[in-house]
Amino acid sequence: MVEQWESQTGDRVLPEDHFETLVYYADGPVNLYQLRQWYEPLKALDAEAPAVIVCRSVTAALELLDESPLPVVYASRVEDLENLVDRQRFSMALYVNQNTRNFQMMRSNTMLHVFISHGESDKSYMVSGQTKTYDYSFIAGEAA
């Protein structure tokens, strides 16, 4: 696993047993807008429950390293996800879209899985059975 994050001191070592919130992003750079709109709320959440963004796409991770207000981790394999979960104290994972690779993260039963969506569309999948897999789903628009 490539672990990278920038602290204010320039530290690039991920501290163990530190993060409580996992923000899961399995998509590529083209859909980063779905995550970007959450930067401000995630910064506020980070103050109370330290958060880290976990990317499954190396190109998305590299882009996020340049712009994200939160630490960023690249996890290429399911084993990398499991190792990360074992070394942190995550109480919840947040998902901004319905990427099929979300289910690889949802294997973990040690945290709540929360679909927060990206909110700018009201598509039929928002009311599909797929959203039932999350512990909580926050849906906007008519689909709600």
Short mmCIF file of N, CA and C in Angstrom, two decimals:
data_model
loop_
_atom_site.label_atom_id
_atom_site.label_comp_id
_atom_site.label_asym_id
_atom_site.label_seq_id
_atom_site.Cartn_x
_atom_site.Cartn_y
_atom_site.Cartn_z
N MET A 1 0.86 -1.18 0.00
CA MET A 1 0.00 0.00 0.00
C MET A 1 0.89 1.23 0.00
N VAL A 2 0.52 2.20 -0.79
CA VAL A 2 1.22 3.47 -0.78
C VAL A 2 0.49 4.37 0.20
N GLU A 3 1.12 4.69 1.31
CA GLU A 3 0.50 5.57 2.29
C GLU A 3 1.16 6.92 2.21
N GLN A 4 0.39 7.92 1.92
CA GLN A 4 0.94 9.26 1.85
C GLN A 4 -0.06 10.22 2.46
N TRP A 5 0.45 11.12 3.21
CA TRP A 5 -0.38 12.20 3.71
C TRP A 5 0.55 13.31 4.11
N GLU A 6 0.04 14.48 4.09
CA GLU A 6 0.83 15.65 4.45
C GLU A 6 0.28 16.26 5.73
N SER A 7 1.08 16.30 6.74
CA SER A 7 0.69 17.03 7.94
C SER A 7 1.26 18.44 7.81
N GLN A 8 0.95 19.27 8.73
CA GLN A 8 1.48 20.63 8.67
C GLN A 8 2.99 20.65 8.82
N THR A 9 3.55 19.58 9.35
CA THR A 9 5.00 19.51 9.51
C THR A 9 5.66 18.82 8.32
N GLY A 10 4.86 18.40 7.34
CA GLY A 10 5.41 17.71 6.19
C GLY A 10 5.58 16.22 6.41
N ASP A 11 5.08 15.70 7.53
CA ASP A 11 5.19 14.28 7.86
C ASP A 11 4.41 13.45 6.84
N ARG A 12 5.01 12.37 6.37
CA ARG A 12 4.34 11.51 5.41
C ARG A 12 4.13 10.09 5.96
N VAL A 13 4.20 9.95 7.27
CA VAL A 13 3.95 8.66 7.91
C VAL A 13 2.57 8.71 8.54
N LEU A 14 1.74 7.74 8.20
CA LEU A 14 0.38 7.70 8.71
C LEU A 14 0.40 7.23 10.17
N PRO A 15 -0.10 8.04 11.09
CA PRO A 15 -0.09 7.62 12.50
C PRO A 15 -1.07 6.47 12.72
N GLU A 16 -0.69 5.55 13.57
CA GLU A 16 -1.58 4.43 13.89
C GLU A 16 -2.57 4.82 14.97
N ASP A 17 -3.72 4.16 14.95
CA ASP A 17 -4.75 4.35 15.96
C ASP A 17 -5.13 5.82 16.14
N HIS A 18 -5.29 6.52 15.02
CA HIS A 18 -5.55 7.95 15.06
C HIS A 18 -6.89 8.31 14.41
N PHE A 19 -7.17 7.75 13.26
CA PHE A 19 -8.34 8.18 12.48
C PHE A 19 -9.60 7.46 12.91
N GLU A 20 -10.70 8.23 12.99
CA GLU A 20 -12.00 7.69 13.35
C GLU A 20 -12.95 7.64 12.16
N THR A 21 -12.71 8.49 11.17
CA THR A 21 -13.59 8.59 10.01
C THR A 21 -12.81 8.24 8.75
N LEU A 22 -13.35 7.31 7.99
CA LEU A 22 -12.77 6.91 6.72
C LEU A 22 -13.68 7.44 5.61
N VAL A 23 -13.14 8.23 4.71
CA VAL A 23 -13.89 8.72 3.56
C VAL A 23 -13.42 7.88 2.37
N TYR A 24 -14.29 7.04 1.87
CA TYR A 24 -13.91 6.05 0.86
C TYR A 24 -14.21 6.58 -0.54
N TYR A 25 -13.20 6.55 -1.39
CA TYR A 25 -13.37 7.00 -2.77
C TYR A 25 -12.72 5.97 -3.70
N ALA A 26 -13.55 5.21 -4.40
CA ALA A 26 -13.05 4.13 -5.26
C ALA A 26 -13.01 4.52 -6.73
N ASP A 27 -13.46 5.70 -7.07
CA ASP A 27 -13.57 6.14 -8.46
C ASP A 27 -12.29 6.81 -8.93
N GLY A 28 -12.27 7.17 -10.20
CA GLY A 28 -11.13 7.86 -10.78
C GLY A 28 -11.25 9.36 -10.68
N PRO A 29 -10.29 10.07 -11.26
CA PRO A 29 -10.26 11.54 -11.16
C PRO A 29 -11.47 12.23 -11.78
N VAL A 30 -12.08 11.62 -12.80
CA VAL A 30 -13.18 12.27 -13.50
C VAL A 30 -14.36 12.59 -12.58
N ASN A 31 -14.55 11.81 -11.53
CA ASN A 31 -15.67 12.04 -10.62
C ASN A 31 -15.26 12.63 -9.27
N LEU A 32 -14.09 13.20 -9.20
CA LEU A 32 -13.65 13.82 -7.94
C LEU A 32 -14.56 14.96 -7.48
N TYR A 33 -15.32 15.54 -8.40
CA TYR A 33 -16.26 16.60 -8.00
C TYR A 33 -17.22 16.08 -6.93
N GLN A 34 -17.49 14.78 -6.94
CA GLN A 34 -18.40 14.19 -5.96
C GLN A 34 -17.82 14.26 -4.55
N LEU A 35 -16.52 14.24 -4.45
CA LEU A 35 -15.83 14.34 -3.16
C LEU A 35 -15.52 15.79 -2.81
N ARG A 36 -15.15 16.57 -3.80
CA ARG A 36 -14.72 17.96 -3.55
C ARG A 36 -15.79 18.79 -2.84
N GLN A 37 -17.04 18.57 -3.17
CA GLN A 37 -18.10 19.38 -2.55
C GLN A 37 -18.24 19.09 -1.06
N TRP A 38 -17.60 18.05 -0.58
CA TRP A 38 -17.66 17.70 0.84
C TRP A 38 -16.46 18.21 1.63
N TYR A 39 -15.52 18.89 1.00
CA TYR A 39 -14.30 19.32 1.70
C TYR A 39 -14.59 20.11 2.97
N GLU A 40 -15.43 21.11 2.89
CA GLU A 40 -15.68 21.95 4.08
C GLU A 40 -16.36 21.17 5.20
N PRO A 41 -17.44 20.42 4.92
CA PRO A 41 -18.02 19.62 6.01
C PRO A 41 -17.04 18.58 6.56
N LEU A 42 -16.21 18.00 5.70
CA LEU A 42 -15.25 17.01 6.17
C LEU A 42 -14.17 17.64 7.04
N LYS A 43 -13.78 18.86 6.72
CA LYS A 43 -12.81 19.57 7.58
C LYS A 43 -13.40 19.78 8.96
N ALA A 44 -14.68 20.16 9.02
CA ALA A 44 -15.34 20.36 10.31
C ALA A 44 -15.45 19.04 11.07
N LEU A 45 -15.80 17.97 10.37
CA LEU A 45 -15.88 16.66 11.00
C LEU A 45 -14.51 16.21 11.51
N ASP A 46 -13.47 16.50 10.74
CA ASP A 46 -12.11 16.11 11.10
C ASP A 46 -11.69 16.69 12.45
N ALA A 47 -12.21 17.85 12.80
CA ALA A 47 -11.88 18.48 14.08
C ALA A 47 -12.42 17.66 15.25
N GLU A 48 -13.51 16.94 15.03
CA GLU A 48 -14.14 16.14 16.09
C GLU A 48 -13.80 14.65 16.00
N ALA A 49 -13.71 14.15 14.78
CA ALA A 49 -13.46 12.72 14.54
C ALA A 49 -12.47 12.64 13.39
N PRO A 50 -11.17 12.61 13.68
CA PRO A 50 -10.14 12.69 12.64
C PRO A 50 -10.45 11.80 11.43
N ALA A 51 -10.31 12.41 10.25
CA ALA A 51 -10.73 11.76 9.00
C ALA A 51 -9.56 11.61 8.04
N VAL A 52 -9.65 10.57 7.23
CA VAL A 52 -8.68 10.30 6.18
C VAL A 52 -9.45 9.86 4.94
N ILE A 53 -9.00 10.29 3.77
CA ILE A 53 -9.58 9.86 2.51
C ILE A 53 -8.80 8.65 2.02
N VAL A 54 -9.52 7.59 1.71
CA VAL A 54 -8.90 6.38 1.18
C VAL A 54 -9.30 6.24 -0.28
N CYS A 55 -8.30 6.24 -1.16
CA CYS A 55 -8.52 6.14 -2.61
C CYS A 55 -8.13 4.78 -3.11
N ARG A 56 -8.86 4.29 -4.09
CA ARG A 56 -8.52 3.04 -4.75
C ARG A 56 -7.89 3.28 -6.11
N SER A 57 -7.91 4.52 -6.58
CA SER A 57 -7.32 4.90 -7.86
C SER A 57 -6.06 5.72 -7.58
N VAL A 58 -4.93 5.30 -8.11
CA VAL A 58 -3.69 6.03 -7.87
C VAL A 58 -3.75 7.42 -8.49
N THR A 59 -4.39 7.56 -9.65
CA THR A 59 -4.45 8.89 -10.28
C THR A 59 -5.33 9.84 -9.47
N ALA A 60 -6.42 9.33 -8.91
CA ALA A 60 -7.26 10.16 -8.05
C ALA A 60 -6.50 10.51 -6.77
N ALA A 61 -5.79 9.55 -6.21
CA ALA A 61 -5.02 9.81 -4.98
C ALA A 61 -3.97 10.88 -5.19
N LEU A 62 -3.26 10.82 -6.30
CA LEU A 62 -2.23 11.83 -6.58
C LEU A 62 -2.84 13.22 -6.73
N GLU A 63 -3.99 13.29 -7.38
CA GLU A 63 -4.67 14.58 -7.52
C GLU A 63 -5.13 15.10 -6.16
N LEU A 64 -5.67 14.22 -5.34
CA LEU A 64 -6.14 14.62 -4.02
C LEU A 64 -4.99 15.05 -3.11
N LEU A 65 -3.84 14.43 -3.25
CA LEU A 65 -2.69 14.84 -2.43
C LEU A 65 -2.34 16.30 -2.62
N ASP A 66 -2.61 16.81 -3.82
CA ASP A 66 -2.31 18.21 -4.12
C ASP A 66 -3.36 19.18 -3.61
N GLU A 67 -4.58 18.71 -3.36
CA GLU A 67 -5.66 19.65 -3.08
C GLU A 67 -6.47 19.38 -1.82
N SER A 68 -6.47 18.17 -1.34
CA SER A 68 -7.37 17.80 -0.25
C SER A 68 -6.98 18.43 1.08
N PRO A 69 -7.97 18.89 1.85
CA PRO A 69 -7.68 19.40 3.19
C PRO A 69 -7.45 18.27 4.20
N LEU A 70 -7.70 17.03 3.78
CA LEU A 70 -7.54 15.87 4.66
C LEU A 70 -6.38 15.00 4.18
N PRO A 71 -5.84 14.18 5.07
CA PRO A 71 -4.84 13.20 4.65
C PRO A 71 -5.43 12.24 3.60
N VAL A 72 -4.58 11.74 2.74
CA VAL A 72 -5.00 10.85 1.66
C VAL A 72 -4.15 9.58 1.70
N VAL A 73 -4.82 8.45 1.56
CA VAL A 73 -4.15 7.15 1.51
C VAL A 73 -4.57 6.45 0.23
N TYR A 74 -3.63 5.83 -0.45
CA TYR A 74 -3.92 5.01 -1.62
C TYR A 74 -3.86 3.55 -1.19
N ALA A 75 -4.94 2.83 -1.44
CA ALA A 75 -5.01 1.40 -1.11
C ALA A 75 -5.37 0.65 -2.38
N SER A 76 -4.42 -0.02 -2.97
CA SER A 76 -4.67 -0.67 -4.26
C SER A 76 -5.40 -2.01 -4.11
N ARG A 77 -5.20 -2.70 -3.00
CA ARG A 77 -5.76 -4.04 -2.84
C ARG A 77 -6.68 -4.12 -1.63
N VAL A 78 -7.56 -5.11 -1.63
CA VAL A 78 -8.43 -5.33 -0.47
C VAL A 78 -7.59 -5.58 0.77
N GLU A 79 -6.49 -6.28 0.62
CA GLU A 79 -5.59 -6.53 1.75
C GLU A 79 -5.09 -5.21 2.35
N ASP A 80 -4.84 -4.22 1.49
CA ASP A 80 -4.41 -2.90 1.98
C ASP A 80 -5.50 -2.26 2.83
N LEU A 81 -6.75 -2.39 2.39
CA LEU A 81 -7.88 -1.85 3.17
C LEU A 81 -7.95 -2.53 4.54
N GLU A 82 -7.84 -3.83 4.54
CA GLU A 82 -7.92 -4.58 5.80
C GLU A 82 -6.80 -4.20 6.75
N ASN A 83 -5.59 -4.03 6.23
CA ASN A 83 -4.46 -3.62 7.07
C ASN A 83 -4.69 -2.22 7.65
N LEU A 84 -5.23 -1.33 6.84
CA LEU A 84 -5.51 0.02 7.30
C LEU A 84 -6.54 0.00 8.43
N VAL A 85 -7.61 -0.75 8.23
CA VAL A 85 -8.66 -0.85 9.25
C VAL A 85 -8.10 -1.43 10.55
N ASP A 86 -7.23 -2.40 10.43
CA ASP A 86 -6.63 -3.01 11.62
C ASP A 86 -5.76 -2.04 12.41
N ARG A 87 -5.21 -1.02 11.76
CA ARG A 87 -4.28 -0.10 12.42
C ARG A 87 -4.93 1.23 12.83
N GLN A 88 -6.22 1.37 12.58
CA GLN A 88 -6.91 2.61 12.94
C GLN A 88 -8.09 2.28 13.84
N ARG A 89 -8.81 3.32 14.26
CA ARG A 89 -9.98 3.12 15.12
C ARG A 89 -11.23 3.69 14.46
N PHE A 90 -11.44 3.34 13.22
CA PHE A 90 -12.57 3.86 12.45
C PHE A 90 -13.89 3.48 13.09
N SER A 91 -14.76 4.48 13.25
CA SER A 91 -16.11 4.20 13.71
C SER A 91 -17.11 4.30 12.56
N MET A 92 -16.68 4.95 11.46
CA MET A 92 -17.58 5.03 10.31
C MET A 92 -16.78 5.23 9.03
N ALA A 93 -17.40 4.75 7.94
CA ALA A 93 -16.90 4.98 6.59
C ALA A 93 -17.97 5.75 5.84
N LEU A 94 -17.56 6.80 5.15
CA LEU A 94 -18.47 7.62 4.36
C LEU A 94 -18.24 7.35 2.88
N TYR A 95 -19.32 7.27 2.12
CA TYR A 95 -19.26 6.98 0.69
C TYR A 95 -19.98 8.08 -0.08
N VAL A 96 -19.32 8.65 -1.08
CA VAL A 96 -19.91 9.76 -1.84
C VAL A 96 -20.58 9.30 -3.12
N ASN A 97 -20.39 8.04 -3.51
CA ASN A 97 -21.05 7.54 -4.71
C ASN A 97 -21.31 6.05 -4.56
N GLN A 98 -21.88 5.46 -5.59
CA GLN A 98 -22.27 4.05 -5.54
C GLN A 98 -21.31 3.19 -6.38
N ASN A 99 -20.03 3.44 -6.32
CA ASN A 99 -19.05 2.65 -7.04
C ASN A 99 -19.13 1.20 -6.58
N THR A 100 -19.04 0.27 -7.51
CA THR A 100 -19.15 -1.14 -7.14
C THR A 100 -18.03 -1.58 -6.20
N ARG A 101 -16.90 -0.89 -6.22
CA ARG A 101 -15.79 -1.24 -5.32
C ARG A 101 -16.07 -0.82 -3.87
N ASN A 102 -17.16 -0.10 -3.63
CA ASN A 102 -17.55 0.22 -2.25
C ASN A 102 -17.73 -1.06 -1.44
N PHE A 103 -18.22 -2.10 -2.10
CA PHE A 103 -18.50 -3.34 -1.38
C PHE A 103 -17.23 -3.99 -0.83
N GLN A 104 -16.09 -3.70 -1.42
CA GLN A 104 -14.84 -4.23 -0.88
C GLN A 104 -14.54 -3.60 0.48
N MET A 105 -14.89 -2.35 0.66
CA MET A 105 -14.69 -1.69 1.95
C MET A 105 -15.75 -2.15 2.95
N MET A 106 -16.93 -2.42 2.45
CA MET A 106 -18.04 -2.78 3.33
C MET A 106 -17.88 -4.17 3.94
N ARG A 107 -16.83 -4.87 3.58
CA ARG A 107 -16.53 -6.16 4.23
C ARG A 107 -16.24 -5.96 5.70
N SER A 108 -15.79 -4.77 6.06
CA SER A 108 -15.45 -4.50 7.45
C SER A 108 -16.72 -4.31 8.28
N ASN A 109 -16.84 -5.10 9.34
CA ASN A 109 -18.01 -4.99 10.21
C ASN A 109 -17.70 -4.27 11.51
N THR A 110 -16.59 -3.55 11.55
CA THR A 110 -16.18 -2.86 12.77
C THR A 110 -16.57 -1.39 12.77
N MET A 111 -17.29 -0.95 11.75
CA MET A 111 -17.66 0.46 11.65
C MET A 111 -19.01 0.59 10.96
N LEU A 112 -19.61 1.76 11.10
CA LEU A 112 -20.84 2.06 10.36
C LEU A 112 -20.47 2.47 8.94
N HIS A 113 -21.31 2.09 7.99
CA HIS A 113 -21.11 2.45 6.59
C HIS A 113 -22.24 3.41 6.21
N VAL A 114 -21.85 4.64 5.82
CA VAL A 114 -22.81 5.72 5.62
C VAL A 114 -22.69 6.27 4.20
N PHE A 115 -23.78 6.19 3.46
CA PHE A 115 -23.83 6.75 2.11
C PHE A 115 -24.27 8.21 2.21
N ILE A 116 -23.37 9.12 1.85
CA ILE A 116 -23.70 10.54 1.93
C ILE A 116 -23.99 11.14 0.56
N SER A 117 -23.73 10.38 -0.49
CA SER A 117 -24.05 10.79 -1.86
C SER A 117 -23.25 12.02 -2.28
N HIS A 118 -23.55 12.50 -3.45
CA HIS A 118 -22.94 13.73 -3.92
C HIS A 118 -24.00 14.75 -4.23
N GLY A 119 -25.28 14.38 -4.07
CA GLY A 119 -26.36 15.32 -3.95
C GLY A 119 -26.80 16.14 -5.13
N GLU A 120 -26.07 16.12 -6.24
CA GLU A 120 -26.48 17.02 -7.31
C GLU A 120 -27.37 16.34 -8.33
N SER A 121 -27.66 15.06 -8.14
CA SER A 121 -28.52 14.38 -9.09
C SER A 121 -29.55 13.54 -8.35
N ASP A 122 -30.63 13.27 -9.02
CA ASP A 122 -31.71 12.48 -8.45
C ASP A 122 -31.96 11.32 -9.41
N LYS A 123 -31.09 10.33 -9.36
CA LYS A 123 -31.15 9.22 -10.29
C LYS A 123 -31.88 8.04 -9.67
N SER A 124 -32.32 7.13 -10.53
CA SER A 124 -33.11 5.99 -10.04
C SER A 124 -32.33 5.11 -9.08
N TYR A 125 -31.00 5.04 -9.22
CA TYR A 125 -30.26 4.17 -8.30
C TYR A 125 -30.32 4.66 -6.86
N MET A 126 -30.73 5.92 -6.66
CA MET A 126 -30.84 6.44 -5.30
C MET A 126 -31.96 5.75 -4.52
N VAL A 127 -32.88 5.12 -5.21
CA VAL A 127 -33.96 4.40 -4.53
C VAL A 127 -33.88 2.90 -4.82
N SER A 128 -32.75 2.45 -5.30
CA SER A 128 -32.57 1.03 -5.59
C SER A 128 -32.24 0.27 -4.30
N GLY A 129 -32.26 -1.03 -4.38
CA GLY A 129 -31.90 -1.87 -3.24
C GLY A 129 -30.45 -1.72 -2.83
N GLN A 130 -29.64 -1.15 -3.71
CA GLN A 130 -28.22 -0.99 -3.41
C GLN A 130 -28.01 -0.13 -2.17
N THR A 131 -28.84 0.87 -1.96
CA THR A 131 -28.66 1.75 -0.81
C THR A 131 -28.99 1.04 0.51
N LYS A 132 -29.67 -0.09 0.45
CA LYS A 132 -30.00 -0.84 1.66
C LYS A 132 -28.78 -1.49 2.30
N THR A 133 -27.68 -1.56 1.57
CA THR A 133 -26.48 -2.19 2.11
C THR A 133 -25.77 -1.31 3.13
N TYR A 134 -26.06 -0.02 3.13
CA TYR A 134 -25.42 0.90 4.07
C TYR A 134 -26.19 0.91 5.39
N ASP A 135 -25.48 1.19 6.47
CA ASP A 135 -26.15 1.33 7.76
C ASP A 135 -27.05 2.56 7.77
N TYR A 136 -26.58 3.62 7.10
CA TYR A 136 -27.36 4.86 6.96
C TYR A 136 -27.16 5.39 5.56
N SER A 137 -28.22 5.98 4.99
CA SER A 137 -28.14 6.63 3.69
C SER A 137 -28.77 8.01 3.79
N PHE A 138 -28.04 9.00 3.36
CA PHE A 138 -28.55 10.37 3.35
C PHE A 138 -28.76 10.76 1.90
N ILE A 139 -30.03 10.92 1.52
CA ILE A 139 -30.41 11.14 0.14
C ILE A 139 -31.14 12.47 0.04
N ALA A 140 -30.82 13.23 -1.00
CA ALA A 140 -31.48 14.52 -1.24
C ALA A 140 -32.42 14.40 -2.44
N GLY A 141 -33.27 15.38 -2.61
CA GLY A 141 -34.13 15.44 -3.79
C GLY A 141 -35.39 14.60 -3.64
N GLU A 142 -36.07 14.41 -4.76
CA GLU A 142 -37.34 13.68 -4.75
C GLU A 142 -37.18 12.23 -4.35
N ALA A 143 -36.01 11.66 -4.61
CA ALA A 143 -35.78 10.26 -4.25
C ALA A 143 -35.86 10.04 -2.74
N ALA A 144 -35.62 11.08 -1.98
CA ALA A 144 -35.64 10.96 -0.52
C ALA A 144 -37.04 10.65 -0.06
#
